[in-house]
Coordinates of C-alpha atoms and ligand atoms in Angstrom, one line a residue:
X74 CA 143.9 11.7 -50.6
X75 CA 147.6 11.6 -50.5
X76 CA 149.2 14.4 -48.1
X77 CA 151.7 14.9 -51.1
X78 CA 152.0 13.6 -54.8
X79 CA 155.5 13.0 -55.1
X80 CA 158.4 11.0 -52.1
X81 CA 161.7 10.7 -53.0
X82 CA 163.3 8.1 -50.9
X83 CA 167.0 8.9 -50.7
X84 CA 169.5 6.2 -48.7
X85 CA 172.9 7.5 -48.2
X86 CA 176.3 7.0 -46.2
X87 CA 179.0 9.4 -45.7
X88 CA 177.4 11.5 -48.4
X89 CA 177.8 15.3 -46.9
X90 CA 179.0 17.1 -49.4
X91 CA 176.3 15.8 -51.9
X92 CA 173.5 16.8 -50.0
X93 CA 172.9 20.7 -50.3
X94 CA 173.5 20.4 -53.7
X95 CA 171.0 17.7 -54.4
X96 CA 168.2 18.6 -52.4
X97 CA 168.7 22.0 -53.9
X98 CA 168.8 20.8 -57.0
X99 CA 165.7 18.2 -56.3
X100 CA 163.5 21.2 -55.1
X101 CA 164.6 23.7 -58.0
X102 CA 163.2 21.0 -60.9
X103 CA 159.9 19.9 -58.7
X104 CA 158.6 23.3 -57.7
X105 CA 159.1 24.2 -61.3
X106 CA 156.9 21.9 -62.3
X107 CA 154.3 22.8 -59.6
X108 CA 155.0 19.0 -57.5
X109 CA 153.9 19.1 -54.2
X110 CA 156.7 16.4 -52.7
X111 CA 158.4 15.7 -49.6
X112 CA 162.4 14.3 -49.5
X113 CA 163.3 11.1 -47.0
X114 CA 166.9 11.3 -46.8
X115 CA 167.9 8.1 -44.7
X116 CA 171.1 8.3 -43.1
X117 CA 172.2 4.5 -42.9
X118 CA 174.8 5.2 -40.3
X119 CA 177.1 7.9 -41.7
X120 CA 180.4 8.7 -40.2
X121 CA 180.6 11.8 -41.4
X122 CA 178.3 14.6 -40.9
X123 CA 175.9 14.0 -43.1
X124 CA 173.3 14.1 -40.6
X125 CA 174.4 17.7 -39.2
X126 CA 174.1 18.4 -42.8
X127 CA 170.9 17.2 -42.8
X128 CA 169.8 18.7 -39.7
X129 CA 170.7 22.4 -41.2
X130 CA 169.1 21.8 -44.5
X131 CA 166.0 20.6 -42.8
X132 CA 165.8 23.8 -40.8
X133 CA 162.9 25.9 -42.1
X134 CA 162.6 23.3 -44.7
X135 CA 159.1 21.9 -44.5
X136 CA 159.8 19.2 -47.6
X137 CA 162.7 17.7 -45.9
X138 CA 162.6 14.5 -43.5
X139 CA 165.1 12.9 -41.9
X140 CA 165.7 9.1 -40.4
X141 CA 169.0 8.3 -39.0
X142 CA 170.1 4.9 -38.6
X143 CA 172.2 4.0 -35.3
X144 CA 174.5 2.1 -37.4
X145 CA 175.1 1.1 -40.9
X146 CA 172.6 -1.5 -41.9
X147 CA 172.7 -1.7 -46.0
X148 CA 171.0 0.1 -48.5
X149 CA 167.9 -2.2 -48.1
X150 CA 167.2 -1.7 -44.6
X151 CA 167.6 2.2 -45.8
X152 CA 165.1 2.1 -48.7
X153 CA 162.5 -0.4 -46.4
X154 CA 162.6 2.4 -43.8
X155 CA 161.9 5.1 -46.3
X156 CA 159.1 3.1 -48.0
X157 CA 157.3 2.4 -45.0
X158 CA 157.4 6.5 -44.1
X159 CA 156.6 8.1 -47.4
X160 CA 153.3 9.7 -47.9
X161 CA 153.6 10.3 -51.5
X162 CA 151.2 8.9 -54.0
X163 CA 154.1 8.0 -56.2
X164 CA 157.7 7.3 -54.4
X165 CA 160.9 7.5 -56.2
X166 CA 164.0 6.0 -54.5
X167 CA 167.7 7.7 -56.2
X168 CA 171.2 7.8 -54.9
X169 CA 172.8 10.6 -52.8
X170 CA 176.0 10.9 -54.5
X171 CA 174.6 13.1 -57.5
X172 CA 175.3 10.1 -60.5
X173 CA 171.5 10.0 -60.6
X174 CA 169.6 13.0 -61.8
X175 CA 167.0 14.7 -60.6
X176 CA 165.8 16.5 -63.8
X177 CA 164.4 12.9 -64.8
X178 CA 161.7 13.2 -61.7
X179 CA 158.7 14.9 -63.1
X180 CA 158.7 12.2 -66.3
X181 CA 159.0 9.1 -63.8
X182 CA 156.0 10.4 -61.9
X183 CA 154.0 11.2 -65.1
X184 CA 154.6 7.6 -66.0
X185 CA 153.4 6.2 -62.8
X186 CA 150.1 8.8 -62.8
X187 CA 149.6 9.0 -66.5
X188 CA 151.5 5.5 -68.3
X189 CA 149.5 3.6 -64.9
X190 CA 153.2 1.5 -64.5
X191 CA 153.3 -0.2 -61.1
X192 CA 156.9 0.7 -61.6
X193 CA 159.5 2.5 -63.4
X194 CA 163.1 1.9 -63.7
X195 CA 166.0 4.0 -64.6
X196 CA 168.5 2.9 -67.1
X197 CA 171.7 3.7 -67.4
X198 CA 172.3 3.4 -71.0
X199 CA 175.5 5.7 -70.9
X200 CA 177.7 4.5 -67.8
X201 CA 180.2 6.8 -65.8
X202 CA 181.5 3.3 -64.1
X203 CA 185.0 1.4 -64.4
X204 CA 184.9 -1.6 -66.5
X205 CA 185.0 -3.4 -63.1
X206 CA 182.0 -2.3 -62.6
X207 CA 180.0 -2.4 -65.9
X208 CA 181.0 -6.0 -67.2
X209 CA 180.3 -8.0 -64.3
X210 CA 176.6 -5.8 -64.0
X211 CA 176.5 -7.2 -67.7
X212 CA 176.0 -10.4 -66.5
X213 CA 173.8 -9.5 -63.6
X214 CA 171.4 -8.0 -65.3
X215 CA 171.3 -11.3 -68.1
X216 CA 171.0 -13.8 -65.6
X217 CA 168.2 -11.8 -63.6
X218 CA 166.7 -11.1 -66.9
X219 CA 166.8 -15.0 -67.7
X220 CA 165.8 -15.7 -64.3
X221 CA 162.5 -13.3 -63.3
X222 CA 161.1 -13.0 -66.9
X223 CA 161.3 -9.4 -66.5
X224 CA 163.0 -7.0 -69.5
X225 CA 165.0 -4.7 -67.8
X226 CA 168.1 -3.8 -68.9
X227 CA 169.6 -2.2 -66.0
X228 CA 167.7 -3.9 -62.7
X229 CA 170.1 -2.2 -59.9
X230 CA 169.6 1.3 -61.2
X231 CA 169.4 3.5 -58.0
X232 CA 166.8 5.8 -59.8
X233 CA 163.3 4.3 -60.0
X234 CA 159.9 5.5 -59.1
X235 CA 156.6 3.3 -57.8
X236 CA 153.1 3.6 -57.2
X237 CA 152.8 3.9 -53.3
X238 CA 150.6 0.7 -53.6
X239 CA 153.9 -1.4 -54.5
X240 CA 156.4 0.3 -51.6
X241 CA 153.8 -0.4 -49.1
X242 CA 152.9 -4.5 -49.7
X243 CA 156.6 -5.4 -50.6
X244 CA 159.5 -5.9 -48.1
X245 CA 163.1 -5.3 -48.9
X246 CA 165.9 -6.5 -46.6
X247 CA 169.4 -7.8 -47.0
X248 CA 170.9 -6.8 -49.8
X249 CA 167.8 -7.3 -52.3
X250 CA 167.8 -3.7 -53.3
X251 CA 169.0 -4.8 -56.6
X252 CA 165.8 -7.1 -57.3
X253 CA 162.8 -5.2 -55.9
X254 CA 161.5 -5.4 -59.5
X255 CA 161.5 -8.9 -59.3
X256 CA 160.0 -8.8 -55.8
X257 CA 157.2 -6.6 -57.2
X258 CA 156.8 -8.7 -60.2
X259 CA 156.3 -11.8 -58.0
X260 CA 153.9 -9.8 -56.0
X261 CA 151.8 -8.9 -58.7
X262 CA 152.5 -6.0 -60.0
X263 CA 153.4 -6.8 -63.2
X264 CA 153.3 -3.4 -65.3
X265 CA 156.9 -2.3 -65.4
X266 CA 158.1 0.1 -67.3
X267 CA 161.7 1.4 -68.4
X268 CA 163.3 4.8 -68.6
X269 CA 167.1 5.9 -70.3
X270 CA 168.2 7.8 -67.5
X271 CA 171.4 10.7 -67.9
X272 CA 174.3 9.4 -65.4
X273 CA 176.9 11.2 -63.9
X274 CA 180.4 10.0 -62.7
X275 CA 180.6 10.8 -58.9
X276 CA 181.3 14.0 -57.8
X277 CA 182.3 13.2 -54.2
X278 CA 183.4 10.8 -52.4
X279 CA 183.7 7.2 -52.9
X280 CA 181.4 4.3 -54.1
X281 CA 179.8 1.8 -51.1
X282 CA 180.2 -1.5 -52.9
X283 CA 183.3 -3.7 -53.4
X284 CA 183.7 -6.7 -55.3
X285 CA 181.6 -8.6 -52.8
X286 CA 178.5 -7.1 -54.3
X287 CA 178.0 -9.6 -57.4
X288 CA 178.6 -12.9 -55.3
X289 CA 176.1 -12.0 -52.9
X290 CA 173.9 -10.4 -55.7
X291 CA 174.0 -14.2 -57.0
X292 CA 173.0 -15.9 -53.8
X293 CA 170.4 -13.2 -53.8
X294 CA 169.0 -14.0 -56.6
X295 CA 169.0 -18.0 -56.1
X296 CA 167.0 -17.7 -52.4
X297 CA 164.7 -15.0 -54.1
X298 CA 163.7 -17.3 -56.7
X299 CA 163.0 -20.1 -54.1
X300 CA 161.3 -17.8 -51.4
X301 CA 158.9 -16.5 -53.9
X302 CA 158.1 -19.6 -55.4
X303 CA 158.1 -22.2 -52.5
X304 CA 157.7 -20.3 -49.5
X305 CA 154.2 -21.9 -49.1
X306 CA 155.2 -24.8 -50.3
X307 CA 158.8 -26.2 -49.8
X308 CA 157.7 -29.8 -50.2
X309 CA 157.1 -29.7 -54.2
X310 CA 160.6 -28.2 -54.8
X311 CA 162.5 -31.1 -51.7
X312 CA 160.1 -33.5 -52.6
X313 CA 160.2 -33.4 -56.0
X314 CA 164.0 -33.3 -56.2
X315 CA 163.9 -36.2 -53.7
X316 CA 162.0 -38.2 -55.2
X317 CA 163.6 -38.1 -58.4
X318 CA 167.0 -39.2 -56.6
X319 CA 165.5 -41.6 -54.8
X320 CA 164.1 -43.0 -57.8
X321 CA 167.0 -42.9 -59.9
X322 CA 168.9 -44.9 -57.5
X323 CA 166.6 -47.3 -56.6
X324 CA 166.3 -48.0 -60.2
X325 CA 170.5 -48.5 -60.3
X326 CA 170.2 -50.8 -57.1
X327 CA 167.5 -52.7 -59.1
X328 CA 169.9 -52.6 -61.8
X329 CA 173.0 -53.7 -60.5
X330 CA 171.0 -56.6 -58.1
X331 CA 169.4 -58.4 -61.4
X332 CA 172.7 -58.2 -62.8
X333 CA 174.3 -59.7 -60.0
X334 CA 171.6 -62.7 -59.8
X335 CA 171.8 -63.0 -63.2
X336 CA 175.4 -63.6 -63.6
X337 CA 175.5 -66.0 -60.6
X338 CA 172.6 -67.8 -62.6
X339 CA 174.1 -68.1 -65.4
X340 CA 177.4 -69.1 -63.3
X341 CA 179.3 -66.3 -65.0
X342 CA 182.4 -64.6 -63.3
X343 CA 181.3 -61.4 -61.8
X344 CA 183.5 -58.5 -60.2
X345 CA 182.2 -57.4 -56.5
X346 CA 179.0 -54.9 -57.0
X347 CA 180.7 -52.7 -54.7
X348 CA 183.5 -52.8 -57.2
X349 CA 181.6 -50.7 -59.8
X350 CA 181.2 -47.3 -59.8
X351 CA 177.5 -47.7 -60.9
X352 CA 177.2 -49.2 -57.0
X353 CA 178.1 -45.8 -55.5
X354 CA 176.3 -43.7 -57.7
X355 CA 173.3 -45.9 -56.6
X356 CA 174.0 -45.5 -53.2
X357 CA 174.6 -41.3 -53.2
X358 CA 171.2 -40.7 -55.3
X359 CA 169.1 -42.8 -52.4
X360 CA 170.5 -41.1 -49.3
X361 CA 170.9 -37.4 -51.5
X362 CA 167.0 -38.3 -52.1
X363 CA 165.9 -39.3 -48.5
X364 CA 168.0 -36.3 -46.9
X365 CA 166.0 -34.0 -49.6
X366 CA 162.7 -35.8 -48.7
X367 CA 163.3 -34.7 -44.9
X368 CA 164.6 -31.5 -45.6
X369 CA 161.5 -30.8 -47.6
X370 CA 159.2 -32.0 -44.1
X371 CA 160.8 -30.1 -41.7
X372 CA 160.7 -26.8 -44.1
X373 CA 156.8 -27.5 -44.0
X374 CA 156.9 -28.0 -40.2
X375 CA 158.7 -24.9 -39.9
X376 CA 156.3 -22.8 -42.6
X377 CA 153.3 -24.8 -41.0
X378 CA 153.8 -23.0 -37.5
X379 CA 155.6 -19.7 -38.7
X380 CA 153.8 -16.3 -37.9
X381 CA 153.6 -15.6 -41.6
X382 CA 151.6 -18.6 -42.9
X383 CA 148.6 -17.0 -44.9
X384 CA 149.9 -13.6 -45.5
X385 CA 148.3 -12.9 -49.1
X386 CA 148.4 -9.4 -50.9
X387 CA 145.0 -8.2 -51.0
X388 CA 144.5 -5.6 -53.8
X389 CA 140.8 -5.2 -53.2
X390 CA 137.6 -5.7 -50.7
X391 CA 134.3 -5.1 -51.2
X392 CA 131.7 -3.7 -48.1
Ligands
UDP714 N1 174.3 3.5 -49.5 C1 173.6 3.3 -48.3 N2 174.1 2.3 -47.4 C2 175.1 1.5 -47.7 C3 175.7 1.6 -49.0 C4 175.3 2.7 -49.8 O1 172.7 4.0 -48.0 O2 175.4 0.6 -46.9 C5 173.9 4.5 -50.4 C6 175.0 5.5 -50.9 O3 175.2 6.5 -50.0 C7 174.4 6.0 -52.2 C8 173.6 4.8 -52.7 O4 173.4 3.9 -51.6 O5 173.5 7.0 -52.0 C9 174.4 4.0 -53.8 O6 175.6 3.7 -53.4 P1 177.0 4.0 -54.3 O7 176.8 5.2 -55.0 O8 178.1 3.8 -53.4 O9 176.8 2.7 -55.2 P2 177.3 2.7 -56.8 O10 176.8 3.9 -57.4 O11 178.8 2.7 -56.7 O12 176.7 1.4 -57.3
MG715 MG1 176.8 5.8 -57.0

């Protein structure tokens, strides 16, 4: 049914002097263990030659493919790209730069085939990384933990291998490489499994990430939990957090209006009501509330006439 039983999905940029050796190494472990497999290498808009590189390697080299992006568009757009073109009954996506290893292949797929996990991640238990690195990705992995429910210890591990099922129904873009098991999870497919995976310190070349990558992993992380949860629905999350505003400062302006009359009725000196702080409080959580009610309508308008309004994951039909 599937053309071949094992894709490995491979991003990369500026990685030349990886490549021979990994593919060689790649295709020395899986035709030991009798895999037939085929190996995307996505060039994500190199400056270097890695796509000559790939060019020679894929020259009398039936299990190679190549894509080459026209310019650099993230590691996202890469692994989308390669998703949508494997043919594999199982996929595994892993880094160019040789830190992942491909001795660990022939286990992920068994767990895939034999285990039935929708997915597999690697983990890096041992790190090659500078403490830069390791103890923000600490606090990554806790907060996405806390966040999608899911126990992974080590969510942005490059190594990881699927069931085609799951690279074909979910879509990766931006930078939300470092949650498709949260993706997958909020698609349903909730078997996901865990694997100690060796690491390596990089052999050549540099690292592709700065700094940058934990702020907008955060953000990432915040409109992937609202997406998935209210993209059908954007009123219950503005309209409840609306409401609740509203309420809470029409109740103050209740409040501080009885108080008012009731002082003057009982001919009691009163300061100003716009001389207590109470009054502006009052005043911020009714417009905060009516600007979150509106906000919540037009994000249904919007949803209401967007090209994508009923597009459900269907696992099965029947005749
Ligand atoms: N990569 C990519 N596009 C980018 C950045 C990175 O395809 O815009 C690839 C990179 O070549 C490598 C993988 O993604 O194969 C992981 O990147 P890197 O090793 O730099 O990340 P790190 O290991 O430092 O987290
Ligand atoms: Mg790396």
């Amino acid at each position: 049914m599937f053309p071949v039983e094992l894709s490995i999905v491979i991003p990369l940029l500026n990685e030349a002097e990886s490549l021979p050796e990994l593919t060689q190494w790649i295709a020395r472990v899986l035709v030991a263990r009798g895999l037939t497999y085929e190996v995307l290498l996505i060039d994500d808009g190199s400056t270097d030659d890695s796509w000559g590189v790939i060019e020679a390697l894929a020259t009398g080299d039936a299990t190679l493919r190549g894509i080459r992006f026209n310019r650099n568009y993230g590691k996202s757009a890469a692994l989308n790209v390669g998703f949508e073109a494997a043919r594999g009954r199982v996929v595994c996506t892993m880094d160019a730069d040789l830190q992942d290893s491909p001795e660990e292949l022939p286990e992920l797929y068994r767990m895939i085939t034999e285990d039935r996990f929708d997915l597999v991640s690697g983990w890096k238990q041992k790190r090659f990384d500078p403490l830069s690195k390791t103890i923000p990705t600490k606090l990554f992995n806790g907060a996405t933990r806390w966040i999608s429910g899911i126990k992974l210890h080590d969510f942005n591990c490059g190594l990881k291998a699927y069931d085609q099922r799951v690279v074909k129904s979910i879509e990766v873009y931006g930078e939300m490489h470092r949650y498709i098991p949260v993706i997958a999870k909020w698609n349903g497919f909730r078997r996901i499994g865990e694997k100690v995976v060796q690491h390596q310190e990089r052999k050549y070349g540099v690292t592709k990430f700065g700094l940058e990558r934990f702020v907008y992993g955060f953000l990432d992380l915040a409109s992937i939990t609202f997406v998935s949860r209210f993209r059908r629905r954007p009123m219950h999350f503005f309209g409840t957090l609306g409401t609740l505003s509203f309420f809470f400062g029409m109740l103050l302006t209740l409040w501080l209006t009885g108080e008012k009359v009731w002082l003057a009725y009982h001919n009691l000196r009163a300061r100003n009501v716009t001389d207590q702080p109470l009054f502006f409080l009052a005043l911020v959580a009714v417009i905060v509330g009516v600007q979150l009610f509106l906000a919540g309508f037009l994000a249904e308008m919007v949803q209401l006439n967007g090209p994508r309004r009923n597009d459900y994951l269907v696992r099965e039909t029947l005749n």
